[in-house]
CSV table of C-alpha atoms in Angstrom, one decimal:
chain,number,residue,atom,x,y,z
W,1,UNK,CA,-44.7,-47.9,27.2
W,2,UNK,CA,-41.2,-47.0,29.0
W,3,UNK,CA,-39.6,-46.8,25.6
W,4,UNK,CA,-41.0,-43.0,24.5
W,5,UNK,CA,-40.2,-42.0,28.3
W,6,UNK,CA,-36.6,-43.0,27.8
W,7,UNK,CA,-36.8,-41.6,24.2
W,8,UNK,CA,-37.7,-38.2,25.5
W,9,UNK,CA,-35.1,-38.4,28.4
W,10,UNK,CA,-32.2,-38.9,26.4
W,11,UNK,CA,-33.6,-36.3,23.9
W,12,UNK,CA,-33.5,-33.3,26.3
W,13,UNK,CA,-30.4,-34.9,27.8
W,14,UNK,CA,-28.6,-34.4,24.5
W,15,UNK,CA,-30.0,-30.1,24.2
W,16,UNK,CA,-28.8,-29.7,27.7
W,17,UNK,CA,-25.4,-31.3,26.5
W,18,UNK,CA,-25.3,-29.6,23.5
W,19,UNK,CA,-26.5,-25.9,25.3
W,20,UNK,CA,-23.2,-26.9,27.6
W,21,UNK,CA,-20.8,-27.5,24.7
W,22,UNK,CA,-22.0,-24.1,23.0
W,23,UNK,CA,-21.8,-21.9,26.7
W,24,UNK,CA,-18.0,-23.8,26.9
W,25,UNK,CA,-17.1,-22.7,22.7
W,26,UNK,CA,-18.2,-19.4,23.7
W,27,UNK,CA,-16.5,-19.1,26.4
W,28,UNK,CA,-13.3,-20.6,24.9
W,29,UNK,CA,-13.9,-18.2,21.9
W,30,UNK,CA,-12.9,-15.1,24.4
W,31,UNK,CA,-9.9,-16.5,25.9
W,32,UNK,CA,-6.9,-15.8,25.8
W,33,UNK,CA,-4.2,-17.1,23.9
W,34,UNK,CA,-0.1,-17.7,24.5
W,35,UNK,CA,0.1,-18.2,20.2
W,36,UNK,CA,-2.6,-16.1,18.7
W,37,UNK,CA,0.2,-13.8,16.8
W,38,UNK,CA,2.7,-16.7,15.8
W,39,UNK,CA,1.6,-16.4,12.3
W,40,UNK,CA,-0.9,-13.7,11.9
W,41,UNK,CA,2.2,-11.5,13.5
W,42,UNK,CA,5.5,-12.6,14.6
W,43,UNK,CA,6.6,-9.9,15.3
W,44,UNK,CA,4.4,-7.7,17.2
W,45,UNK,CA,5.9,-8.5,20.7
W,46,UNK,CA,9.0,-7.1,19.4
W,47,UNK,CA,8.2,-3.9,17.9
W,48,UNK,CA,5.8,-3.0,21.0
W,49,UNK,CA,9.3,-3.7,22.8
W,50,UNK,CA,11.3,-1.7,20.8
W,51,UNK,CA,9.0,1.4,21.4
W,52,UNK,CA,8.9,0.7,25.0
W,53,UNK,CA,12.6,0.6,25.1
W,54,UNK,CA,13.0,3.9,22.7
W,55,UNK,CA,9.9,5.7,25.1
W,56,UNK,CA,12.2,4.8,28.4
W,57,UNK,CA,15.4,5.9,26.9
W,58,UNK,CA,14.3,9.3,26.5
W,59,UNK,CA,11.7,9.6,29.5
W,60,UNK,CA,12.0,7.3,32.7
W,61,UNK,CA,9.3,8.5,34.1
W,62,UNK,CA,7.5,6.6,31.1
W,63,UNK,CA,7.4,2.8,32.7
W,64,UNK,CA,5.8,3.9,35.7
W,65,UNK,CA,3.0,5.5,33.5
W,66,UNK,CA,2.6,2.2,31.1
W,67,UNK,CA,2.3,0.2,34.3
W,68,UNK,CA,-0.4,2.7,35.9
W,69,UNK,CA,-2.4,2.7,32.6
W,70,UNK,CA,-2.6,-0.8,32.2
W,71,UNK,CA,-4.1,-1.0,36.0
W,72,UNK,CA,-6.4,1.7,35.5
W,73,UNK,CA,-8.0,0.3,32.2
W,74,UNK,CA,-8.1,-2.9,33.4
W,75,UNK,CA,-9.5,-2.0,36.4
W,76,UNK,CA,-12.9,0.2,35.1
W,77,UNK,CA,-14.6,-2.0,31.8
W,78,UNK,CA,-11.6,-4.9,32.0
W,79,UNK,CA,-8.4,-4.7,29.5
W,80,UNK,CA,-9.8,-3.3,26.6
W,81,UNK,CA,-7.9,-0.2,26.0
W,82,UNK,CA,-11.0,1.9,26.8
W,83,UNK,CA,-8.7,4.4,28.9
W,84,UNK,CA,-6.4,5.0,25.7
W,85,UNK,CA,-9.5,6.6,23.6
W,86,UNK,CA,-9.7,10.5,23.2
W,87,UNK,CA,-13.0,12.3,24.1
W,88,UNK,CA,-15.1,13.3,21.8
W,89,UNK,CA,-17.6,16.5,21.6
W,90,UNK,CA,-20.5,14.4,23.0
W,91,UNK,CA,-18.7,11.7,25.6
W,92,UNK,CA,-15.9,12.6,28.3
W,93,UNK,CA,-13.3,9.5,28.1
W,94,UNK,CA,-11.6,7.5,31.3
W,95,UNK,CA,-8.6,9.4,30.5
W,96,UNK,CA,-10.5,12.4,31.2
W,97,UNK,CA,-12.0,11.4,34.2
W,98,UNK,CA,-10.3,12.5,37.9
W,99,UNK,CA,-8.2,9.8,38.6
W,100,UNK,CA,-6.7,9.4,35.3
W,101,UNK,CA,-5.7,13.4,34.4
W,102,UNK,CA,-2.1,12.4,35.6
W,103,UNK,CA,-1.8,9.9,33.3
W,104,UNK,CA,0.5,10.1,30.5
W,105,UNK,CA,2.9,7.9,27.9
W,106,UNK,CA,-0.3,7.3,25.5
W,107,UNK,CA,2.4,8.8,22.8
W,108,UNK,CA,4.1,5.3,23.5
W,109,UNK,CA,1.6,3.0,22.9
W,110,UNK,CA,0.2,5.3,19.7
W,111,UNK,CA,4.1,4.5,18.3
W,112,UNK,CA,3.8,0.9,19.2
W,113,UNK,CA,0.8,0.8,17.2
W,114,UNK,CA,2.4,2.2,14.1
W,115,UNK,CA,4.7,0.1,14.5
W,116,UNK,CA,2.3,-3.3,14.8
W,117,UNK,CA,-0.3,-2.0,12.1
W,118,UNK,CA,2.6,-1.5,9.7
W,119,UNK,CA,3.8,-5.2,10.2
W,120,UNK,CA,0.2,-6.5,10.1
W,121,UNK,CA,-2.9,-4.5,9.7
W,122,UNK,CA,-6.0,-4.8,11.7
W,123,UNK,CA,-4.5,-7.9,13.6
W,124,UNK,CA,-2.9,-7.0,17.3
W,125,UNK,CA,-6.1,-4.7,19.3
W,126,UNK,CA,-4.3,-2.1,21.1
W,127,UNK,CA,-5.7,-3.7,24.8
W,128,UNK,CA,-2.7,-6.0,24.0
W,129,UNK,CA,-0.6,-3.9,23.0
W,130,UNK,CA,-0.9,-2.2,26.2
W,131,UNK,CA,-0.6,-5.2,28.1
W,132,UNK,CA,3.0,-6.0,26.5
W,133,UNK,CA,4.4,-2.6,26.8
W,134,UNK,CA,3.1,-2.7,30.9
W,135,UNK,CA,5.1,-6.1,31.2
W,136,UNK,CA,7.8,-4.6,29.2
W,137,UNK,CA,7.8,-1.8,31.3
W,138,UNK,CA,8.8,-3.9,34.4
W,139,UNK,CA,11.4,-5.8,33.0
W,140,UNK,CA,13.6,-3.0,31.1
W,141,UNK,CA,13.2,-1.5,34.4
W,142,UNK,CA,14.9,-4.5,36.3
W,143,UNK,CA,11.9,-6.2,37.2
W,144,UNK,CA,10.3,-9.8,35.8
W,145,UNK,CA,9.7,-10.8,32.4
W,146,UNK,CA,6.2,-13.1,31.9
W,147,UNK,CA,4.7,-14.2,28.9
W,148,UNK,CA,1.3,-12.3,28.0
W,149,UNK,CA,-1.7,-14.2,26.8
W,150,UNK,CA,-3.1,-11.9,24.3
W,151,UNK,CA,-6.2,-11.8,22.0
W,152,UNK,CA,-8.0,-9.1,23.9
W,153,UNK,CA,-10.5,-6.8,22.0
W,154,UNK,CA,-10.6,-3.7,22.0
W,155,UNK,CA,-14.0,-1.8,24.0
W,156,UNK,CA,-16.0,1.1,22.2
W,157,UNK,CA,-17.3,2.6,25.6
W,158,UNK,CA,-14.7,5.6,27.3
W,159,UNK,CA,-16.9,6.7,30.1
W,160,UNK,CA,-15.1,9.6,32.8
W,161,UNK,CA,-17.6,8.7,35.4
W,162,UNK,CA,-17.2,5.0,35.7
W,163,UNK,CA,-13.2,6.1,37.5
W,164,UNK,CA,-14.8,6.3,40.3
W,165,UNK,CA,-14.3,2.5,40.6
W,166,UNK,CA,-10.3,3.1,40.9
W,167,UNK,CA,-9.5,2.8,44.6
W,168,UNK,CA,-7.7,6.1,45.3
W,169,UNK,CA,-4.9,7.5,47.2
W,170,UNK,CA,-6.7,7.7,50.7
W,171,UNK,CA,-8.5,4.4,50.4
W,172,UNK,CA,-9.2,2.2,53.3
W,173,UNK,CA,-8.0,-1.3,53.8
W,174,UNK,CA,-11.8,-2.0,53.4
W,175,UNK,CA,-12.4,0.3,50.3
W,176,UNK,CA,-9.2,-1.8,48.7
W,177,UNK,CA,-10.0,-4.9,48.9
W,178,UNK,CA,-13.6,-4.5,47.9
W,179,UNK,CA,-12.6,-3.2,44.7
W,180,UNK,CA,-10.2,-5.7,44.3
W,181,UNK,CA,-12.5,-8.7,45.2
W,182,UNK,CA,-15.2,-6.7,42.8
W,183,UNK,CA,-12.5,-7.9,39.9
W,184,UNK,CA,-12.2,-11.4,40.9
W,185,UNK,CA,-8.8,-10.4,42.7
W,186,UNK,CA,-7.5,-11.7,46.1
W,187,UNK,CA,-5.9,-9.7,49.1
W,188,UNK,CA,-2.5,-11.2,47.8
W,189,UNK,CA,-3.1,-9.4,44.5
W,190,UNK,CA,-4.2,-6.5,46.3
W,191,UNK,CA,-0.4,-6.1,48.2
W,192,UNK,CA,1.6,-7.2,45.4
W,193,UNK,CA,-0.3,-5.5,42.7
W,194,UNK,CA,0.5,-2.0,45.1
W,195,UNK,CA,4.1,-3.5,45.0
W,196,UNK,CA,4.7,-1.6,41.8
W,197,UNK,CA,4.5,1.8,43.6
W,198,UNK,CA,7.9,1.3,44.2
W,199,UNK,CA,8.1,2.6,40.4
W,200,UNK,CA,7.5,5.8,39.5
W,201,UNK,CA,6.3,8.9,41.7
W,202,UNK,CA,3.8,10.5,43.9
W,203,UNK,CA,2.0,13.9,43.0
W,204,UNK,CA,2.3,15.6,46.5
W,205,UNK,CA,-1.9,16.5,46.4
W,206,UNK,CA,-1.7,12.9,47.2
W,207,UNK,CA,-0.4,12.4,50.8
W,208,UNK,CA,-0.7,15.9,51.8
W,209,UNK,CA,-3.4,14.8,54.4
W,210,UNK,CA,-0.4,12.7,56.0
W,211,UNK,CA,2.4,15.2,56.1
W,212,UNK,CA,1.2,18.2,57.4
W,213,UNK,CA,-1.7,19.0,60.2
W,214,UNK,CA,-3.5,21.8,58.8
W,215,UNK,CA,-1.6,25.4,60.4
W,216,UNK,CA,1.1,23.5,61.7
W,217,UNK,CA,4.2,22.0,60.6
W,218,UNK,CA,3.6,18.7,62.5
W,219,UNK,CA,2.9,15.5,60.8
W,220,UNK,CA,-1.2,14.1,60.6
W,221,UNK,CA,-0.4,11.0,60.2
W,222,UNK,CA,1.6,9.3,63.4
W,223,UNK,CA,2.5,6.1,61.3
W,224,UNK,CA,4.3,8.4,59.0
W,225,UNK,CA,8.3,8.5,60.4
W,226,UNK,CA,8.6,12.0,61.1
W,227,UNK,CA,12.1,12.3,59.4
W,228,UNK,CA,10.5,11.4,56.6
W,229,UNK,CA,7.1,13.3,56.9
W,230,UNK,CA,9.6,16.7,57.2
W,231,UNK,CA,11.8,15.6,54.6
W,232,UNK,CA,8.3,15.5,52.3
W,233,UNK,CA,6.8,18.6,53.3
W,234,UNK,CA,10.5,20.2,52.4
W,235,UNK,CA,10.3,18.8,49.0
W,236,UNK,CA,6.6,19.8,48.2
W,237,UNK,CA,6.5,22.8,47.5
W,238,UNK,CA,9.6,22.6,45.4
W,239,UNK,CA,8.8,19.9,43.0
W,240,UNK,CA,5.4,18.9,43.5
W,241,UNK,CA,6.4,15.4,42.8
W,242,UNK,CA,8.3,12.9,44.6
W,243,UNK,CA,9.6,9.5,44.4
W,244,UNK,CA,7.1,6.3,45.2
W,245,UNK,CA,9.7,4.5,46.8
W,246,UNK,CA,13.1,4.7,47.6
W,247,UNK,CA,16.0,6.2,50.2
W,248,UNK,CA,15.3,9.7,48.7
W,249,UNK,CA,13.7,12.1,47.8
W,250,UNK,CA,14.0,11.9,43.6
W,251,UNK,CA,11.7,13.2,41.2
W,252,UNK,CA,10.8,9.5,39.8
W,253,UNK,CA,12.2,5.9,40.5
W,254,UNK,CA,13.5,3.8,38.0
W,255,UNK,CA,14.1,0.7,39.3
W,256,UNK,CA,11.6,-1.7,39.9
W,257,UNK,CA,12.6,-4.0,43.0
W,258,UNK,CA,11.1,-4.6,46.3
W,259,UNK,CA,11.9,-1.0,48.2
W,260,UNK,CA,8.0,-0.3,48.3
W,261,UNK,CA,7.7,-3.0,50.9
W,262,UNK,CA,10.8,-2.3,53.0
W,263,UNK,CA,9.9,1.6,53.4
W,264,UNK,CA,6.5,0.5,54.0
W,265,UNK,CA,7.7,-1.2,57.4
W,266,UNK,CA,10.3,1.6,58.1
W,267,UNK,CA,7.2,4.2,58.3
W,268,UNK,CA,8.0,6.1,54.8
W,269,UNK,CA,5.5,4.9,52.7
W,270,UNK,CA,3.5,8.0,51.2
W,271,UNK,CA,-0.2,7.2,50.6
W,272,UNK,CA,-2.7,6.2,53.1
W,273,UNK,CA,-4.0,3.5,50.9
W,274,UNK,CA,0.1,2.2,51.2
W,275,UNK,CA,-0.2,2.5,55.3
W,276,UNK,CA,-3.9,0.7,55.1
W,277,UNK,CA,-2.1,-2.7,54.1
W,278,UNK,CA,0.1,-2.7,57.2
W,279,UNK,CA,-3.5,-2.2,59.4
W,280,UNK,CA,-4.6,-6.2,58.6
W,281,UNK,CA,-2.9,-9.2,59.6
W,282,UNK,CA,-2.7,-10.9,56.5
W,283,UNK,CA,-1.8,-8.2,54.5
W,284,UNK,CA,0.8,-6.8,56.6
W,285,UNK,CA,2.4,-10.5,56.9
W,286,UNK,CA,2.7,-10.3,53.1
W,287,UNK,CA,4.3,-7.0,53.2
W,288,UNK,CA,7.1,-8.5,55.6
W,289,UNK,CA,7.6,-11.4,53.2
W,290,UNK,CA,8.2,-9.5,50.1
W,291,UNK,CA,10.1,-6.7,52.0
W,292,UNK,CA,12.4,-10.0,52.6
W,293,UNK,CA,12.5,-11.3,49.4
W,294,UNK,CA,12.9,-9.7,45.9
W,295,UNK,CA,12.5,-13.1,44.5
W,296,UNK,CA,9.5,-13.9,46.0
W,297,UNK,CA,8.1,-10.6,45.2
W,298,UNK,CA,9.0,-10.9,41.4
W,299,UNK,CA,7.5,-14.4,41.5
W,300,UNK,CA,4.1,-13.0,43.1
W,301,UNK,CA,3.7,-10.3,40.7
W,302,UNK,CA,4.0,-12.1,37.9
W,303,UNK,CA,1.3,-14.2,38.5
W,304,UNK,CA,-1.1,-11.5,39.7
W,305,UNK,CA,0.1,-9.2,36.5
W,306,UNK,CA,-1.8,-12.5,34.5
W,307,UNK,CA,-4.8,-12.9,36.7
W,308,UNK,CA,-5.5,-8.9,36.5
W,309,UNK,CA,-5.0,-9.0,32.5
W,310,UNK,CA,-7.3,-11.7,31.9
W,311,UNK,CA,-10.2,-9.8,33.2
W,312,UNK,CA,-11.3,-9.6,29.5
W,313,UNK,CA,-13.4,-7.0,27.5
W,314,UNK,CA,-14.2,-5.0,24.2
W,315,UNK,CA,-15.9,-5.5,20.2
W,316,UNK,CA,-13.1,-4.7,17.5
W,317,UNK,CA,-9.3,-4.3,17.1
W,318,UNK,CA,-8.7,-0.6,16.7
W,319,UNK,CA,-7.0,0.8,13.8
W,320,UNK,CA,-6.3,4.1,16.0
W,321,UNK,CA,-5.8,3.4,19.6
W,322,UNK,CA,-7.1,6.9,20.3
W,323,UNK,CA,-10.9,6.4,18.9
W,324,UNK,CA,-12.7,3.8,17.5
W,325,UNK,CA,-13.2,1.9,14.3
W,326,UNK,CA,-16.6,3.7,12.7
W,327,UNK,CA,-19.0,1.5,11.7
């Protein structure tokens, strides 16, 4: 009579192993890939390089705003291009939405498509597209060069009111890395993911609540060096935008190195949410490390470039980066 009971035994043991194998082939189905385009499309890497390039000869404010796209779309539905679609009549898009208003490059990642789509139709989603221009970005700008797992889909939902889930300028340490842990990112990726405000620039709306005590010409914010809090409220009102990082006062920065960090610890870092990683001991010791080393930096943000990429997303590969396929 034990034989039926060991029958039935290994039968349900078998469904729970084949339920297993089919949640793993799922899975596996959605990840990521370091060769999906070495037949299907050779050479998409280099033409979304080649538009980079031509985008950053002309503009060179346009690396910093590849980089900041790619964060802010990965960071609302995951990196599926959902911040590159247009609004419509009915539906408000991300790039609509508060945070993302200053945003701005999308011209370069429409020519990058062209570009791909003309080479092989329907085949490279334009979420991976903008990963590879981001990490192209970064290197033509002096920083590293990784290799981007791609095979990302593109998503169908552009909702304004889901920004709200980008930490902003004046976030708290706390506010930071809750939105970071919400992704499945560490405190590490929180600091060296902020490295790359050394690229780029600062609208001056953003750390006007550190430069200037309201009727007075003294600075609000004591951790702020007051050289540099009266060297910012000089430029204000002249340019309206200064440089993230740097020894001046430039429009934009160019170069992507590790002056974020060293500025940080000399008191001229300009957004709050900048001076909130120097209020926590762990983060602050990472700040010292990569103020000390470029290298280590580089190496750091690398890796935490892949981790934030992979949070994966989206239904289709879009023919037009700007709206989506119609059914």
């Amino acid at each position: 009579m034990a034989a039926p009971a060991a029958s039935a035994e290994a039968v349900l043991l078998l469904l729970v192993l084949l339920l297993v194998l089919a949640a793993v082939a799922l899975r596996c189905g959605d990840a990521l890939s370091l060769d999906l385009y070495d037949e299907s499309c050779p050479e998409a890497e280099a033409a979304v390089t080649a538009a980079v390039r031509q985008a950053m000869a002309n503009d060179r404010t346009v690396a910093a705003g590849l980089l900041r796209m790619h964060f802010h779309d990965c960071f609302v539905r995951g990196c599926d291009g959902s911040v590159l679609l247009d609004s419509t009549a009915n539906v408000t898009a991300e790039k609509d939405g508060p945070p993302n208003v200053s945003l701005h490059a999308f011209y370069v990642i429409d020519n990058a498509k062209r570009a791909v789509e003309a080479l092989c139709p329907g085949v490279v989603s334009c979420a991976d597209i903008l990963a590879l221009a981001a990490r192209d970005a970064v290197a033509l700008s002096g920083g590293p060069w990784w290799v981007v797992a791609v095979g990302r889909r593109d998503g169908r939902v552009s909702l304004a009111n889901e920004t709200t889930a980008l930490p902003g300028p004046t976030a708290s340490f706390e506010q930071l890395k809750q939105a970071f842990h919400g992704r499945g990112l560490s405190t590490k990726d929180l600091v060296v993911l902020s490295g790359a405000h050394t690229l780029g620039f600062a609208h001056c709306s953003s750390f006007q609540n550190r430069i200037r005590l309201q009727g007075t010409d003294a600075a609000a914010d004591p951790s702020l060096s007051p050289s540099f809090a009266a060297a910012l409220r000089r430029a204000c009102p002249a340019n309206n935008t200064v440089r993230a990082a740097g020894s001046g006062l430039d429009a934009t920065s160019a170069a992507f190195d590790n002056t974020y960090y060293r500025m940080l610890l000399a008191g001229r870092g300009l957004l709050s949410s900048d001076e909130a990683l120097l209020t926590h001991p762990k983060t602050c010791a990472f700040v010292a490390l990569y103020a000390a080393s470029q290298e280590a930096f580089f190496r750091a943000f690398a890796k935490s470039m892949l981790r934030m990429a992979a949070l994966n997303g989206g239904d289709e590969v879009r023919t037009n980066c700007r709206r989506v396929n119609s059914s």
